[in-house]
Amino acid sequence: MRNLRISWLWLTTSFRAAPLLMTISAVLVAARAITAPAQTYGLSLLIEGLASDKSSTIALGIGIIVGGLAVAFVADVIGWPLQDTAQERMAGRVHADLLDVTTGIPGLTHHERPDVADRLELVRERAWRMGVGAEVLLWAFATVANTVTVLGLLGSVNPLLLLLPLLGATRIWSAYVSSTRQHKAWEDSMPQERLVDRLIEVAKDARTGLELRVFGLGQVLLDRIFSLQTDRYRRRVEAARWGGKVDGSVRLAFGLAYAGAIVWVIARARNGQQTAGDVVLVLLLAPQVDQMTGGIARNVYWIGEVVRSFSRYDWLREYAKDNAWQTSVEPAPARITSGIELRNVGFSYPGTDSAVLSDVNLVLPAGSAVALVGENGAGKTTLVKLLARMYDPTTGRVLVDGVDLATISPDAWRSQLSAGFQDFVKFELTAREVVGIGDVERESDEAAVRAAISRGDAASVVAGLPRGLDTQLGKKFTDGVELSGGQWQRLALARAFMRERPLLLLLDEPTAALDPEAEHRLYEQYAAAARIAAAETGGVTVLVSHRFSTVRMADLIVVMHNGRVEDVGTHEDLLAAHGRYAELFNLQARAYR
């Protein structure tokens, strides 16, 4: 059933990309494939007619030869441009479909699990093989047409000669086992390949260049890359050598068998059991049979590669379907009236058994500003991800005004969020786009973009750009401008201000690259925005920060420790309790004094 689904996916993707071009190309390649054996048959008729002095046979032979030349000419002149265009459209369709499927997965599980990451890497790396699927499909049509024609001609001489293509079919078997072994070597070496790619990125990234040179890590990286590459190539070369030995042995056996068949036909011709035309036909078909079986063998390899690529694509589609949260169809609320509640929430990242959050019970009142504090690894960022519904809790529920967040459409929920993160993305777009994509619907609204830039304290960054908002950012571009870490962060903060009335504003240490004074100004801006959102939509602001001078302005402070909520209260309440918060606050205060 799955094989039929994969084959149908391949066929429909090929023809959906360029239906008319693929139909015409299929007809042309099939016609082109039968011209060589047809012309061979025409030549045998010509010789037969000359030997027996039959004008009709001579004319038929010449007609078949000339007709074959005409078909080949038309197919070559028209066919190749059509096939190239169809292949380009197929490649474009495949890459667009892959992007659509992967970006449509609402959660982050596929980024966290190594086994899923390996398969996704294979899908991406071998996507070009799906892109040539249209060409391989046309090859398959041509091979079928050629095979049927050659078998018919051999059978017309003597049915026993049909055993030769069957013997040649062993080349198909050798190609299959060889490609299977090479594919296994590729899959087994994928972890090393991913690590090599990552190490190469580290070696050439300007952000890591300083530490690499200070600690003298250049040679260490090179040695590690060389070791991994050597292991990868060893596995793949061994598989290729084994396949070469098998294919060479099979071809030798087939050649000897065909030589014996030619001698047998010549002997029969001398005894008057076969005609001169039959001898010529078998002699000329010999290389064509070898080419036919070789073509089938090559097609088996490439068909196998394309089928495996579409198999991974099919797996990705099924994975996306299974992880699409299809039951989450409820609309997001227009406002929050009571608050967001985490009830008995526990969470473990996919592929691990250790709990990051355990038995978390917490209420974030509507209209409140809530600060999450605690040591690194306490579970603060994980809690933020659950609120944004990047994951669903392993146990327990997240409720929004009593409605389970798992029932709300993730896209609808996220359209009501805004966020600023420590690990922000450096979108190498124009400055206008870098900020504007914080609210795609208002991206072209310059007044909204400039207002967000002002609230994000990024006006000085834009003022220093040579073309203002229209400046291309990123040094990868000829006219691109590179920014400092702090400048990138200010633009990321401005992006978070594009949505003016979010139901949930998530701030996970978004000012880590800024000085305390700049951070304080920005949080005052966030506080003002939060108060407006709270009054109009009951919006909740969640702040993660290690600077206690900032978190003290929150309405509610949540102290986390080892994945649990240890204490909840205002700044004054928590100081008076003399617990972990007071200890951490006084420790930081002493450091400032």
GROMACS .gro file of N, CA, C and O in nm, residues 421-424 426 483-493 508-520 522-523 545 547:
model
  132
  421PHE      N    1   1.335   3.731   2.202
  421PHE     CA    2   1.416   3.623   2.258
  421PHE      C    3   1.564   3.662   2.261
  421PHE      O    4   1.611   3.745   2.183
  422GLN      N    5   1.634   3.595   2.353
  422GLN     CA    6   1.780   3.615   2.359
  422GLN      C    7   1.845   3.562   2.231
  422GLN      O    8   1.933   3.625   2.174
  423ASP      N    9   1.800   3.445   2.186
  423ASP     CA   10   1.853   3.386   2.064
  423ASP      C   11   1.767   3.432   1.945
  423ASP      O   12   1.702   3.352   1.878
  424PHE      N   13   1.768   3.562   1.921
  424PHE     CA   14   1.688   3.617   1.812
  424PHE      C   15   1.751   3.582   1.677
  424PHE      O   16   1.870   3.550   1.668
  426LYS      N   17   1.879   3.676   1.305
  426LYS     CA   18   1.931   3.788   1.226
  426LYS      C   19   1.882   3.772   1.082
  426LYS      O   20   1.949   3.714   0.997
  483LEU      N   21   2.573   4.462   1.121
  483LEU     CA   22   2.545   4.532   1.245
  483LEU      C   23   2.614   4.463   1.362
  483LEU      O   24   2.650   4.345   1.353
  484SER      N   25   2.629   4.535   1.471
  484SER     CA   26   2.681   4.475   1.592
  484SER      C   27   2.571   4.391   1.657
  484SER      O   28   2.453   4.401   1.621
  485GLY      N   29   2.609   4.308   1.755
  485GLY     CA   30   2.511   4.226   1.824
  485GLY      C   31   2.403   4.308   1.889
  485GLY      O   32   2.283   4.275   1.883
  486GLY      N   33   2.442   4.420   1.952
  486GLY     CA   34   2.344   4.506   2.017
  486GLY      C   35   2.250   4.571   1.919
  486GLY      O   36   2.130   4.587   1.946
  487GLN      N   37   2.301   4.610   1.800
  487GLN     CA   38   2.215   4.672   1.698
  487GLN      C   39   2.114   4.571   1.642
  487GLN      O   40   1.997   4.603   1.624
  488TRP      N   41   2.162   4.449   1.617
  488TRP     CA   42   2.069   4.344   1.572
  488TRP      C   43   1.961   4.323   1.677
  488TRP      O   44   1.843   4.305   1.645
  489GLN      N   45   2.002   4.323   1.804
  489GLN     CA   46   1.905   4.297   1.910
  489GLN      C   47   1.801   4.408   1.920
  489GLN      O   48   1.682   4.382   1.943
  490ARG      N   49   1.841   4.532   1.900
  490ARG     CA   50   1.745   4.642   1.905
  490ARG      C   51   1.641   4.628   1.793
  490ARG      O   52   1.522   4.655   1.814
  491LEU      N   53   1.686   4.586   1.675
  491LEU     CA   54   1.590   4.565   1.566
  491LEU      C   55   1.497   4.447   1.599
  491LEU      O   56   1.378   4.450   1.565
  492ALA      N   57   1.552   4.343   1.664
  492ALA     CA   58   1.467   4.230   1.705
  492ALA      C   59   1.364   4.275   1.807
  492ALA      O   60   1.248   4.230   1.804
  493LEU      N   61   1.404   4.362   1.899
  493LEU     CA   62   1.311   4.416   1.998
  493LEU      C   63   1.204   4.502   1.931
  493LEU      O   64   1.086   4.496   1.968
  508ASP      N   65   1.194   3.661   2.662
  508ASP     CA   66   1.289   3.566   2.719
  508ASP      C   67   1.430   3.622   2.706
  508ASP      O   68   1.500   3.597   2.609
  509GLU      N   69   1.470   3.702   2.804
  509GLU     CA   70   1.602   3.768   2.806
  509GLU      C   71   1.634   3.834   2.672
  509GLU      O   72   1.741   3.811   2.615
  510PRO      N   73   1.544   3.916   2.621
  510PRO     CA   74   1.565   3.974   2.487
  510PRO      C   75   1.666   4.087   2.486
  510PRO      O   76   1.697   4.140   2.379
  511THR      N   77   1.715   4.131   2.603
  511THR     CA   78   1.807   4.245   2.607
  511THR      C   79   1.944   4.203   2.658
  511THR      O   80   2.019   4.284   2.711
  512ALA      N   81   1.979   4.076   2.641
  512ALA     CA   82   2.105   4.025   2.697
  512ALA      C   83   2.227   4.096   2.640
  512ALA      O   84   2.330   4.107   2.707
  513ALA      N   85   2.218   4.146   2.517
  513ALA     CA   86   2.333   4.212   2.454
  513ALA      C   87   2.337   4.362   2.483
  513ALA      O   88   2.424   4.431   2.431
  514LEU      N   89   2.243   4.412   2.565
  514LEU     CA   90   2.237   4.555   2.593
  514LEU      C   91   2.286   4.584   2.735
  514LEU      O   92   2.286   4.498   2.823
  515ASP      N   93   2.326   4.709   2.756
  515ASP     CA   94   2.371   4.748   2.890
  515ASP      C   95   2.250   4.766   2.981
  515ASP      O   96   2.136   4.783   2.934
  516PRO      N   97   2.270   4.765   3.115
  516PRO     CA   98   2.156   4.774   3.208
  516PRO      C   99   2.070   4.898   3.188
  516PRO      O  100   1.947   4.892   3.201
  517GLU      N  101   2.131   5.011   3.156
  517GLU     CA  102   2.053   5.133   3.139
  517GLU      C  103   1.960   5.121   3.019
  517GLU      O  104   1.841   5.157   3.027
  518ALA      N  105   2.013   5.069   2.906
  518ALA     CA  106   1.931   5.051   2.786
  518ALA      C  107   1.822   4.948   2.813
  518ALA      O  108   1.707   4.964   2.768
  519GLU      N  109   1.857   4.842   2.887
  519GLU     CA  110   1.758   4.740   2.919
  519GLU      C  111   1.644   4.802   3.001
  519GLU      O  112   1.526   4.775   2.974
  520HIS      N  113   1.678   4.886   3.099
  520HIS     CA  114   1.575   4.945   3.184
  520HIS      C  115   1.481   5.034   3.102
  520HIS      O  116   1.358   5.029   3.121
  522LEU      N  117   1.410   5.002   2.787
  522LEU     CA  118   1.326   4.918   2.702
  522LEU      C  119   1.216   4.851   2.783
  522LEU      O  120   1.102   4.841   2.737
  523TYR      N  121   1.249   4.806   2.903
  523TYR     CA  122   1.145   4.741   2.982
  523TYR      C  123   1.038   4.840   3.028
  523TYR      O  124   0.923   4.802   3.049
  545SER      N  125   1.428   3.717   3.301
  545SER     CA  126   1.549   3.799   3.311
  545SER      C  127   1.627   3.759   3.434
  545SER      O  128   1.572   3.711   3.533
  547ARG      N  129   1.831   3.994   3.565
  547ARG     CA  130   1.858   4.122   3.630
  547ARG      C  131   1.739   4.159   3.720
  547ARG      O  132   1.630   4.192   3.672
   0.00000   0.00000   0.00000
